[in-house]
Amino acid sequence: MAASVGVAFFAVIGQFLLLDYLEAKAIQQPQLLLIGAVVLLIIMVFSVAMRPAYLEFKSIYAALIESEESAKRMTQELNKLYNELGKSYQDLEAVNLVSADPTILMKLNPDGEIVYLSDHFKQIMSVNGEGFASNLFDWFKEENLNDDFITSLRNILSRGEAWNGEINVTDLDGDLIWLDLSMQPVTNGNSGETKILAIGRDVTEVKEAKQRSREINREAIEKRVKEQQYRSVLILEGQEEERKRISQEIHDGIGQMLTGLKLNLEGITPSDSPHMKKRIRDTKDLMKSVIKEVRRVSFNLTPSSLVDFGITPAMKKISQEVTALSKTVVEFDNKTNFINRLDKNVETNLYRIVQEAVNNGIKYAQADKIVISFEHNPSHLIVVVEDNGKGFEFERLEKTGHFGASGHGIFNMKERAAFINGSFDIQTKLGVGTKIIIKLPLS
């Protein structure tokens, strides 16, 4: 850019010179010399006066160019993996396009004796002079190919039939080679002699490209899955923090105000009017119901027992709270006396799974009884939530894509189990209740 400014300036001067020349064809030689001297003086003055600004501008411009190039390099490095992933299949197709045409690699007697090796085959197998096997089947044995395959191939060729396939061998330099082979018995019409022609090509690059493509795409898929899981975990963590905040505000704000209002109502001395007594009594009952509902909502948002004491006390608490606040009896059976604390995220997600299962048992299955059980060994914790509700057709629900209300709950439970590296299983039928099993690694 700096250079172009100077070029533009001199171009303008050149235009003035050209115009002066065209307009002054009749001017005498001394006058032309005078004009040229004046123009040259102008150029020299401009160069001296503008040089500091030009140098500063050039320095700034160079810094900007370097900054731009640095940004480009960083962008290229960050996008390198994605570019490679995007081109993996195209690279594979390119390799396929340049694969060599099949050629004769060797000639054999029917017993497998090798009577001819082509130069191309010697090049593929890095054969220099002697040192290669004299019999096809002996070579295959040296390559540790399957005995059943060798026997089958021998039988096929002895019957005068053709064979096609790929084999993986090692050249004399120790490198793995993939050969695409076709073996065809050929009989000379005059002599009646039969030879076996081995026609093929080296497909090692194609095989390796396919393998690289599979690995790259598998890594890309795994990367996307992990990124999606990470984003989901962040969302869940954000939800838990928001639940905790709302629960705290309900407990400390609305809950305290309702309790104070209840105490004020209880301190009111009713008049002798039966109507007034009934209204105050109804108001007290309503207030008790509101406080009970606020308590339930606050507990469902974030149970303090989970944060303070861990998953086992939280299971005891949820069974007690749900039993007290609903018509369903919820029991907790800690079969192996599991008392360990787990990672915060693991405890939170496990609690939400159980909470969802219990809520589904009450809301959808209309269960009278729900049992939460813990059982553990050194490697795993097994959590079971079982109800005696009406059950449902799980296979039909899966086919619908979990779009129903209860289906979303099941989908969320499965996702949470996956986030904490656990397995999720559900057993249910119409009329026989539902059993949910979560198996969680303890390592």
CSV table of C-alpha atoms in Angstrom, one decimal:
chain,number,residue,atom,x,y,z
A,1,MET,CA,0.0,0.0,0.0
A,2,ALA,CA,2.8,2.4,0.9
A,3,ALA,CA,4.5,1.7,-2.4
A,4,SER,CA,1.3,2.3,-4.3
A,5,VAL,CA,0.9,5.8,-2.8
A,6,GLY,CA,4.3,6.7,-4.2
A,7,VAL,CA,3.4,5.2,-7.6
A,8,ALA,CA,0.2,7.1,-7.7
A,9,PHE,CA,2.0,10.4,-6.9
A,10,PHE,CA,4.5,9.8,-9.7
A,11,ALA,CA,1.7,8.8,-12.0
A,12,VAL,CA,0.0,12.1,-11.4
A,13,ILE,CA,3.3,14.0,-12.1
A,14,GLY,CA,3.7,11.9,-15.2
A,15,GLN,CA,0.3,13.0,-16.4
A,16,PHE,CA,1.1,16.6,-15.9
A,17,LEU,CA,4.4,16.1,-17.8
A,18,LEU,CA,2.5,14.5,-20.7
A,19,LEU,CA,-0.1,17.2,-20.8
A,20,ASP,CA,2.6,19.9,-20.7
A,21,TYR,CA,4.4,18.1,-23.5
A,22,LEU,CA,1.3,17.8,-25.7
A,23,GLU,CA,0.4,21.4,-25.1
A,24,ALA,CA,3.9,22.7,-25.7
A,25,LYS,CA,4.9,21.1,-28.9
A,26,ALA,CA,5.6,24.5,-30.3
A,27,ILE,CA,7.6,25.6,-27.3
A,28,GLN,CA,11.3,25.9,-27.9
A,29,GLN,CA,13.9,23.6,-26.4
A,30,PRO,CA,15.1,26.0,-23.6
A,31,GLN,CA,11.6,26.4,-22.4
A,32,LEU,CA,11.1,22.6,-22.2
A,33,LEU,CA,14.3,22.2,-20.2
A,34,LEU,CA,13.1,24.9,-17.8
A,35,ILE,CA,9.7,23.1,-17.3
A,36,GLY,CA,11.5,19.8,-16.7
A,37,ALA,CA,13.8,21.3,-14.1
A,38,VAL,CA,10.9,22.8,-12.2
A,39,VAL,CA,9.0,19.5,-12.2
A,40,LEU,CA,12.2,17.7,-11.0
A,41,LEU,CA,12.6,20.2,-8.2
A,42,ILE,CA,9.0,19.6,-7.2
A,43,ILE,CA,9.6,15.9,-7.0
A,44,MET,CA,12.7,16.3,-4.9
A,45,VAL,CA,11.0,18.6,-2.5
A,46,PHE,CA,8.0,16.2,-2.1
A,47,SER,CA,10.4,13.3,-1.5
A,48,VAL,CA,12.3,15.1,1.2
A,49,ALA,CA,9.2,16.5,3.0
A,50,MET,CA,7.2,13.4,2.9
A,51,ARG,CA,9.9,10.8,3.7
A,52,PRO,CA,9.4,10.8,7.5
A,53,ALA,CA,5.6,10.3,7.1
A,54,TYR,CA,6.2,7.7,4.4
A,55,LEU,CA,8.6,5.7,6.6
A,56,GLU,CA,6.2,5.9,9.5
A,57,PHE,CA,3.3,4.8,7.3
A,58,LYS,CA,5.4,2.0,5.9
A,59,SER,CA,6.3,0.8,9.4
A,60,ILE,CA,2.6,0.8,10.5
A,61,TYR,CA,1.6,-0.9,7.3
A,62,ALA,CA,4.2,-3.6,7.8
A,63,ALA,CA,3.0,-4.2,11.4
A,64,LEU,CA,-0.5,-4.5,10.2
A,65,ILE,CA,0.5,-7.0,7.5
A,66,GLU,CA,2.4,-9.0,10.0
A,67,SER,CA,-0.6,-9.0,12.4
A,68,GLU,CA,-2.8,-10.1,9.6
A,69,GLU,CA,-0.5,-12.9,8.6
A,70,SER,CA,-0.2,-14.0,12.3
A,71,ALA,CA,-4.0,-14.1,12.5
A,72,LYS,CA,-4.2,-16.1,9.3
A,73,ARG,CA,-1.6,-18.6,10.7
A,74,MET,CA,-3.5,-19.0,13.9
A,75,THR,CA,-6.8,-19.5,12.0
A,76,GLN,CA,-5.1,-22.0,9.8
A,77,GLU,CA,-3.8,-24.0,12.7
A,78,LEU,CA,-7.1,-23.9,14.5
A,79,ASN,CA,-9.0,-25.1,11.4
A,80,LYS,CA,-6.4,-27.6,10.2
A,81,LEU,CA,-8.1,-30.5,11.8
A,82,TYR,CA,-11.5,-29.6,10.5
A,83,ASN,CA,-10.0,-29.2,7.0
A,84,GLU,CA,-8.4,-32.6,7.1
A,85,LEU,CA,-11.6,-34.1,8.3
A,86,GLY,CA,-13.6,-32.5,5.6
A,87,LYS,CA,-11.2,-33.7,2.9
A,88,SER,CA,-10.7,-37.2,4.2
A,89,TYR,CA,-13.3,-38.8,1.8
A,90,GLN,CA,-12.0,-36.7,-1.1
A,91,ASP,CA,-8.4,-37.9,-0.4
A,92,LEU,CA,-9.7,-41.4,-0.4
A,93,GLU,CA,-11.4,-41.0,-3.7
A,94,ALA,CA,-8.2,-39.5,-5.2
A,95,VAL,CA,-6.2,-42.5,-4.0
A,96,ASN,CA,-8.8,-44.8,-5.7
A,97,LEU,CA,-8.4,-42.8,-8.9
A,98,VAL,CA,-4.7,-43.3,-9.1
A,99,SER,CA,-4.7,-47.0,-8.2
A,100,ALA,CA,-2.6,-49.0,-10.7
A,101,ASP,CA,-4.3,-51.3,-13.2
A,102,PRO,CA,-4.0,-55.0,-12.5
A,103,THR,CA,-1.0,-56.7,-14.1
A,104,ILE,CA,0.5,-60.2,-14.2
A,105,LEU,CA,2.4,-60.6,-10.9
A,106,MET,CA,3.5,-64.2,-11.2
A,107,LYS,CA,3.0,-67.6,-12.9
A,108,LEU,CA,2.5,-70.8,-11.0
A,109,ASN,CA,2.4,-74.5,-11.6
A,110,PRO,CA,-0.8,-76.2,-10.3
A,111,ASP,CA,1.1,-77.4,-7.2
A,112,GLY,CA,1.9,-73.7,-6.3
A,113,GLU,CA,5.5,-73.7,-7.6
A,114,ILE,CA,6.4,-70.2,-8.7
A,115,VAL,CA,7.9,-70.2,-12.2
A,116,TYR,CA,7.8,-66.5,-12.9
A,117,LEU,CA,7.9,-63.2,-10.9
A,118,SER,CA,7.2,-60.0,-12.8
A,119,ASP,CA,9.4,-57.0,-12.3
A,120,HIS,CA,6.4,-55.1,-11.0
A,121,PHE,CA,5.8,-57.7,-8.3
A,122,LYS,CA,9.5,-57.7,-7.3
A,123,GLN,CA,9.2,-53.9,-6.9
A,124,ILE,CA,6.1,-54.2,-4.8
A,125,MET,CA,7.7,-56.9,-2.5
A,126,SER,CA,11.2,-55.3,-2.5
A,127,VAL,CA,12.7,-58.4,-4.0
A,128,ASN,CA,16.3,-57.9,-5.1
A,129,GLY,CA,17.8,-61.0,-6.6
A,130,GLU,CA,17.1,-64.2,-4.7
A,131,GLY,CA,15.3,-64.6,-1.4
A,132,PHE,CA,11.7,-64.9,-2.3
A,133,ALA,CA,9.7,-68.2,-1.6
A,134,SER,CA,9.7,-70.7,-4.4
A,135,ASN,CA,6.1,-71.9,-3.7
A,136,LEU,CA,2.9,-69.8,-3.4
A,137,PHE,CA,1.5,-71.9,-0.5
A,138,ASP,CA,4.8,-72.0,1.3
A,139,TRP,CA,4.9,-68.2,1.0
A,140,PHE,CA,1.4,-67.9,2.4
A,141,LYS,CA,2.4,-70.1,5.4
A,142,GLU,CA,5.4,-67.9,6.0
A,143,GLU,CA,3.0,-65.0,6.1
A,144,ASN,CA,0.9,-66.8,8.7
A,145,LEU,CA,-2.2,-66.8,6.6
A,146,ASN,CA,-5.0,-69.0,7.8
A,147,ASP,CA,-4.4,-72.7,7.2
A,148,ASP,CA,-8.1,-73.2,6.3
A,149,PHE,CA,-7.7,-70.4,3.7
A,150,ILE,CA,-4.6,-72.0,2.2
A,151,THR,CA,-6.3,-75.4,2.0
A,152,SER,CA,-9.4,-73.9,0.4
A,153,LEU,CA,-7.3,-72.0,-2.2
A,154,ARG,CA,-5.3,-75.1,-3.0
A,155,ASN,CA,-8.6,-77.0,-3.6
A,156,ILE,CA,-10.1,-74.3,-5.8
A,157,LEU,CA,-7.1,-74.0,-8.0
A,158,SER,CA,-6.7,-77.8,-8.3
A,159,ARG,CA,-10.3,-77.9,-9.7
A,160,GLY,CA,-9.3,-75.4,-12.4
A,161,GLU,CA,-11.4,-72.7,-10.8
A,162,ALA,CA,-10.5,-69.0,-10.4
A,163,TRP,CA,-10.1,-67.2,-7.1
A,164,ASN,CA,-10.4,-63.5,-6.3
A,165,GLY,CA,-9.6,-61.7,-3.1
A,166,GLU,CA,-7.3,-59.6,-1.0
A,167,ILE,CA,-4.3,-60.7,1.1
A,168,ASN,CA,-2.2,-58.9,3.6
A,169,VAL,CA,1.5,-59.8,3.4
A,170,THR,CA,4.9,-58.4,4.4
A,171,ASP,CA,7.6,-57.3,1.9
A,172,LEU,CA,11.2,-58.2,2.3
A,173,ASP,CA,11.8,-54.8,4.0
A,174,GLY,CA,9.2,-55.7,6.7
A,175,ASP,CA,6.4,-53.3,5.5
A,176,LEU,CA,2.8,-54.5,5.3
A,177,ILE,CA,1.4,-54.8,1.8
A,178,TRP,CA,-2.2,-55.3,0.6
A,179,LEU,CA,-2.6,-57.2,-2.7
A,180,ASP,CA,-5.8,-57.4,-4.7
A,181,LEU,CA,-5.3,-60.8,-6.4
A,182,SER,CA,-7.1,-62.8,-9.1
A,183,MET,CA,-5.7,-66.3,-9.7
A,184,GLN,CA,-6.8,-68.0,-12.9
A,185,PRO,CA,-5.8,-71.4,-14.2
A,186,VAL,CA,-4.9,-71.2,-18.0
A,187,THR,CA,-4.4,-74.3,-20.2
A,188,ASN,CA,-2.3,-74.2,-23.4
A,189,GLY,CA,-4.4,-75.5,-26.2
A,190,ASN,CA,-1.4,-77.1,-28.0
A,191,SER,CA,0.6,-78.7,-25.2
A,192,GLY,CA,-2.3,-79.1,-22.7
A,193,GLU,CA,0.0,-77.7,-20.0
A,194,THR,CA,-1.8,-75.7,-17.3
A,195,LYS,CA,-0.4,-72.7,-15.6
A,196,ILE,CA,-1.9,-70.4,-13.0
A,197,LEU,CA,-1.7,-66.7,-13.6
A,198,ALA,CA,-1.7,-64.4,-10.6
A,199,ILE,CA,-3.0,-61.0,-11.7
A,200,GLY,CA,-3.3,-58.2,-9.3
A,201,ARG,CA,-2.2,-54.8,-8.0
A,202,ASP,CA,-0.9,-53.2,-4.8
A,203,VAL,CA,-3.8,-51.6,-2.9
A,204,THR,CA,-1.9,-50.7,0.2
A,205,GLU,CA,-2.4,-47.0,-0.2
A,206,VAL,CA,-6.1,-47.4,-0.7
A,207,LYS,CA,-6.4,-49.7,2.3
A,208,GLU,CA,-4.4,-47.3,4.5
A,209,ALA,CA,-6.4,-44.3,3.2
A,210,LYS,CA,-9.7,-46.0,4.1
A,211,GLN,CA,-8.4,-46.9,7.5
A,212,ARG,CA,-7.2,-43.3,8.1
A,213,SER,CA,-10.5,-42.0,6.9
A,214,ARG,CA,-12.4,-44.3,9.3
A,215,GLU,CA,-10.2,-43.3,12.2
A,216,ILE,CA,-10.4,-39.6,11.4
A,217,ASN,CA,-14.2,-39.7,11.0
A,218,ARG,CA,-14.5,-41.8,14.2
A,219,GLU,CA,-12.4,-39.3,16.0
A,220,ALA,CA,-14.5,-36.5,14.6
A,221,ILE,CA,-17.7,-38.1,15.7
A,222,GLU,CA,-16.3,-38.8,19.2
A,223,LYS,CA,-15.1,-35.2,19.4
A,224,ARG,CA,-18.5,-33.9,18.4
A,225,VAL,CA,-20.2,-36.2,20.9
A,226,LYS,CA,-17.9,-35.1,23.7
A,227,GLU,CA,-18.4,-31.4,22.8
A,228,GLN,CA,-22.1,-31.9,22.8
A,229,GLN,CA,-21.9,-33.7,26.1
A,230,TYR,CA,-19.7,-31.0,27.5
A,231,ARG,CA,-22.2,-28.3,26.4
A,232,SER,CA,-25.1,-30.3,27.8
A,233,VAL,CA,-23.2,-30.6,31.1
A,234,LEU,CA,-22.6,-26.9,31.2
A,235,ILE,CA,-26.3,-26.3,30.6
A,236,LEU,CA,-27.3,-28.8,33.3
A,237,GLU,CA,-24.9,-27.1,35.7
A,238,GLY,CA,-26.3,-23.8,34.9
A,239,GLN,CA,-29.8,-25.2,35.5
A,240,GLU,CA,-28.8,-26.6,38.8
A,241,GLU,CA,-27.3,-23.2,39.9
A,242,GLU,CA,-30.5,-21.4,38.8
A,243,ARG,CA,-32.6,-24.0,40.7
A,244,LYS,CA,-30.5,-23.5,43.8
A,245,ARG,CA,-30.8,-19.7,43.6
A,246,ILE,CA,-34.6,-19.9,43.1
A,247,SER,CA,-35.0,-22.4,45.9
A,248,GLN,CA,-33.0,-20.2,48.3
A,249,GLU,CA,-35.1,-17.2,47.4
A,250,ILE,CA,-38.3,-19.1,47.9
A,251,HIS,CA,-37.2,-20.5,51.2
A,252,ASP,CA,-35.7,-17.3,52.6
A,253,GLY,CA,-38.2,-14.9,51.0
A,254,ILE,CA,-41.6,-16.2,50.3
A,255,GLY,CA,-41.4,-19.0,52.8
A,256,GLN,CA,-40.6,-16.7,55.7
A,257,MET,CA,-43.3,-14.2,54.7
A,258,LEU,CA,-45.9,-17.0,54.6
A,259,THR,CA,-44.8,-18.3,57.9
A,260,GLY,CA,-45.1,-14.8,59.4
A,261,LEU,CA,-48.6,-14.4,57.8
A,262,LYS,CA,-49.6,-17.8,59.3
A,263,LEU,CA,-48.5,-16.7,62.8
A,264,ASN,CA,-50.5,-13.4,62.4
A,265,LEU,CA,-53.6,-15.3,61.4
A,266,GLU,CA,-53.3,-17.7,64.4
A,267,GLY,CA,-53.0,-14.7,66.7
A,268,ILE,CA,-56.3,-13.2,65.6
A,269,THR,CA,-59.1,-13.8,68.0
A,270,PRO,CA,-62.3,-14.5,66.1
A,271,SER,CA,-65.5,-12.8,66.9
A,272,ASP,CA,-68.6,-14.7,67.9
A,273,SER,CA,-69.8,-14.6,64.3
A,274,PRO,CA,-69.9,-18.2,62.9
A,275,HIS,CA,-69.3,-16.8,59.5
A,276,MET,CA,-66.2,-14.9,60.6
A,277,LYS,CA,-64.9,-18.0,62.4
A,278,LYS,CA,-65.3,-20.1,59.3
A,279,ARG,CA,-63.5,-17.6,57.1
A,280,ILE,CA,-60.5,-17.4,59.4
A,281,ARG,CA,-60.4,-21.2,59.7
A,282,ASP,CA,-60.5,-21.5,55.9
A,283,THR,CA,-57.8,-18.9,55.5
A,284,LYS,CA,-55.6,-20.8,58.0
A,285,ASP,CA,-56.1,-24.0,56.1
A,286,LEU,CA,-55.3,-22.3,52.8
A,287,MET,CA,-52.2,-20.8,54.3
A,288,LYS,CA,-51.1,-24.3,55.5
A,289,SER,CA,-51.6,-25.6,51.9
A,290,VAL,CA,-49.6,-22.7,50.4
A,291,ILE,CA,-46.7,-23.3,52.9
A,292,LYS,CA,-46.8,-27.0,52.1
A,293,GLU,CA,-46.7,-26.3,48.3
A,294,VAL,CA,-43.9,-23.8,48.7
A,295,ARG,CA,-42.0,-26.4,50.8
A,296,ARG,CA,-42.5,-29.0,48.1
A,297,VAL,CA,-41.4,-26.7,45.2
A,298,SER,CA,-38.3,-25.5,47.1
A,299,PHE,CA,-37.3,-29.1,47.9
A,300,ASN,CA,-37.8,-30.2,44.3
A,301,LEU,CA,-35.6,-27.4,43.1
A,302,THR,CA,-32.6,-28.1,45.2
A,303,PRO,CA,-32.7,-30.3,48.3
A,304,SER,CA,-30.2,-29.0,50.9
A,305,SER,CA,-29.6,-32.6,52.1
A,306,LEU,CA,-28.0,-33.4,48.8
A,307,VAL,CA,-25.6,-30.5,48.9
A,308,ASP,CA,-24.7,-30.8,52.5
A,309,PHE,CA,-24.7,-34.6,53.2
A,310,GLY,CA,-24.7,-36.4,49.8
A,311,ILE,CA,-26.8,-38.8,47.8
A,312,THR,CA,-27.7,-41.4,50.4
A,313,PRO,CA,-29.2,-38.9,52.9
A,314,ALA,CA,-30.9,-37.1,50.0
A,315,MET,CA,-32.6,-40.4,49.0
A,316,LYS,CA,-33.9,-40.8,52.6
A,317,LYS,CA,-35.1,-37.2,52.5
A,318,ILE,CA,-36.9,-37.5,49.1
A,319,SER,CA,-38.7,-40.7,50.2
A,320,GLN,CA,-39.9,-39.0,53.4
A,321,GLU,CA,-40.9,-35.7,51.7
A,322,VAL,CA,-42.8,-37.3,48.9
A,323,THR,CA,-44.6,-39.7,51.2
A,324,ALA,CA,-45.6,-36.7,53.4
A,325,LEU,CA,-46.6,-34.5,50.5
A,326,SER,CA,-48.5,-37.0,48.3
A,327,LYS,CA,-50.7,-40.0,48.5
A,328,THR,CA,-47.9,-42.4,47.3
A,329,VAL,CA,-45.7,-44.2,49.8
A,330,VAL,CA,-42.0,-44.0,48.9
A,331,GLU,CA,-39.5,-46.2,50.6
A,332,PHE,CA,-35.7,-46.1,50.5
A,333,ASP,CA,-33.8,-49.4,50.9
A,334,ASN,CA,-30.0,-49.1,51.3
A,335,LYS,CA,-29.3,-52.8,50.9
A,336,THR,CA,-25.5,-52.6,51.2
A,337,ASN,CA,-25.3,-49.5,53.5
A,338,PHE,CA,-23.8,-47.3,50.9
A,339,ILE,CA,-22.6,-44.0,52.5
A,340,ASN,CA,-19.9,-42.7,50.2
A,341,ARG,CA,-19.9,-39.2,48.8
A,342,LEU,CA,-19.6,-39.0,45.0
A,343,ASP,CA,-18.6,-36.2,42.7
A,344,LYS,CA,-20.9,-33.2,42.9
A,345,ASN,CA,-22.1,-33.6,39.3
A,346,VAL,CA,-22.6,-37.3,39.7
A,347,GLU,CA,-24.7,-36.9,42.8
A,348,THR,CA,-26.8,-34.1,41.2
A,349,ASN,CA,-27.5,-36.1,38.0
A,350,LEU,CA,-28.2,-39.3,39.9
A,351,TYR,CA,-30.6,-37.4,42.2
A,352,ARG,CA,-32.4,-35.9,39.2
A,353,ILE,CA,-32.8,-39.3,37.6
A,354,VAL,CA,-34.4,-40.8,40.8
A,355,GLN,CA,-36.5,-37.7,41.2
A,356,GLU,CA,-37.8,-37.9,37.6
A,357,ALA,CA,-38.5,-41.7,38.1
A,358,VAL,CA,-40.5,-41.0,41.3
A,359,ASN,CA,-42.4,-38.1,39.7
A,360,ASN,CA,-43.3,-40.3,36.7
A,361,GLY,CA,-44.4,-43.1,39.0
A,362,ILE,CA,-46.8,-40.7,40.8
A,363,LYS,CA,-48.0,-38.5,37.9
A,364,TYR,CA,-48.2,-41.0,35.0
A,365,ALA,CA,-48.1,-44.5,36.5
A,366,GLN,CA,-50.4,-43.5,39.4
A,367,ALA,CA,-48.5,-45.8,41.7
A,368,ASP,CA,-49.4,-46.4,45.3
A,369,LYS,CA,-45.9,-47.5,46.3
A,370,ILE,CA,-42.4,-46.7,45.0
A,371,VAL,CA,-39.2,-48.3,46.3
A,372,ILE,CA,-35.8,-46.7,45.8
A,373,SER,CA,-32.9,-49.2,46.5
A,374,PHE,CA,-29.1,-48.9,46.6
A,375,GLU,CA,-26.8,-51.8,46.2
A,376,HIS,CA,-23.0,-51.5,45.6
A,377,ASN,CA,-19.8,-53.5,45.2
A,378,PRO,CA,-16.2,-52.2,44.9
A,379,SER,CA,-16.7,-51.2,41.2
A,380,HIS,CA,-20.4,-50.1,40.8
A,381,LEU,CA,-23.4,-48.6,42.5
A,382,ILE,CA,-26.7,-50.0,41.3
A,383,VAL,CA,-29.7,-47.8,41.8
A,384,VAL,CA,-33.2,-49.2,41.3
A,385,VAL,CA,-36.5,-47.3,41.3
A,386,GLU,CA,-39.5,-49.6,41.1
A,387,ASP,CA,-43.2,-48.7,41.3
A,388,ASN,CA,-46.5,-50.7,41.3
A,389,GLY,CA,-48.2,-48.4,38.8
A,390,LYS,CA,-50.0,-49.1,35.5
A,391,GLY,CA,-46.8,-49.4,33.4
A,392,PHE,CA,-46.6,-48.5,29.7
A,393,GLU,CA,-45.5,-49.8,26.3
A,394,PHE,CA,-41.8,-48.7,26.3
A,395,GLU,CA,-41.1,-50.0,22.8
A,396,ARG,CA,-43.9,-48.0,21.3
A,397,LEU,CA,-42.7,-44.9,23.1
A,398,GLU,CA,-39.2,-45.4,21.8
A,399,LYS,CA,-40.5,-45.6,18.2
A,400,THR,CA,-42.3,-42.2,18.7
A,401,GLY,CA,-39.0,-40.6,19.5
A,402,HIS,CA,-39.7,-39.7,23.1
A,403,PHE,CA,-42.0,-36.9,22.1
A,404,GLY,CA,-44.6,-37.5,24.8
A,405,ALA,CA,-44.5,-35.8,28.2
A,406,SER,CA,-43.4,-38.9,30.0
A,407,GLY,CA,-41.1,-39.8,27.1
A,408,HIS,CA,-39.2,-36.6,27.5
A,409,GLY,CA,-38.6,-37.5,31.2
A,410,ILE,CA,-37.2,-40.9,30.1
A,411,PHE,CA,-35.0,-39.3,27.5
A,412,ASN,CA,-33.7,-36.9,30.1
A,413,MET,CA,-32.9,-39.7,32.5
A,414,LYS,CA,-31.0,-41.6,29.8
A,415,GLU,CA,-29.0,-38.5,28.9
A,416,ARG,CA,-28.1,-37.8,32.6
A,417,ALA,CA,-27.0,-41.4,33.1
A,418,ALA,CA,-24.8,-41.1,30.0
A,419,PHE,CA,-23.3,-37.9,31.3
A,420,ILE,CA,-22.0,-39.6,34.5
A,421,ASN,CA,-20.9,-42.7,32.5
A,422,GLY,CA,-23.7,-44.8,33.8
A,423,SER,CA,-26.0,-47.3,32.1
A,424,PHE,CA,-29.8,-46.9,32.1
A,425,ASP,CA,-32.3,-49.7,31.7
A,426,ILE,CA,-36.1,-49.6,32.0
A,427,GLN,CA,-38.3,-52.6,32.4
A,428,THR,CA,-42.1,-52.1,32.1
A,429,LYS,CA,-45.3,-53.6,30.7
A,430,LEU,CA,-48.9,-52.5,30.8
A,431,GLY,CA,-50.4,-53.4,34.2
A,432,VAL,CA,-47.2,-54.6,35.9
A,433,GLY,CA,-45.5,-51.4,37.0
A,434,THR,CA,-42.1,-50.0,36.0
A,435,LYS,CA,-38.5,-50.7,37.1
A,436,ILE,CA,-35.6,-48.4,36.3
A,437,ILE,CA,-32.1,-49.5,36.8
A,438,ILE,CA,-29.0,-47.2,36.8
A,439,LYS,CA,-25.6,-48.8,37.0
A,440,LEU,CA,-22.9,-46.3,37.9
A,441,PRO,CA,-19.1,-46.9,38.0
A,442,LEU,CA,-17.5,-46.0,41.3
A,443,SER,CA,-13.9,-45.6,40.0
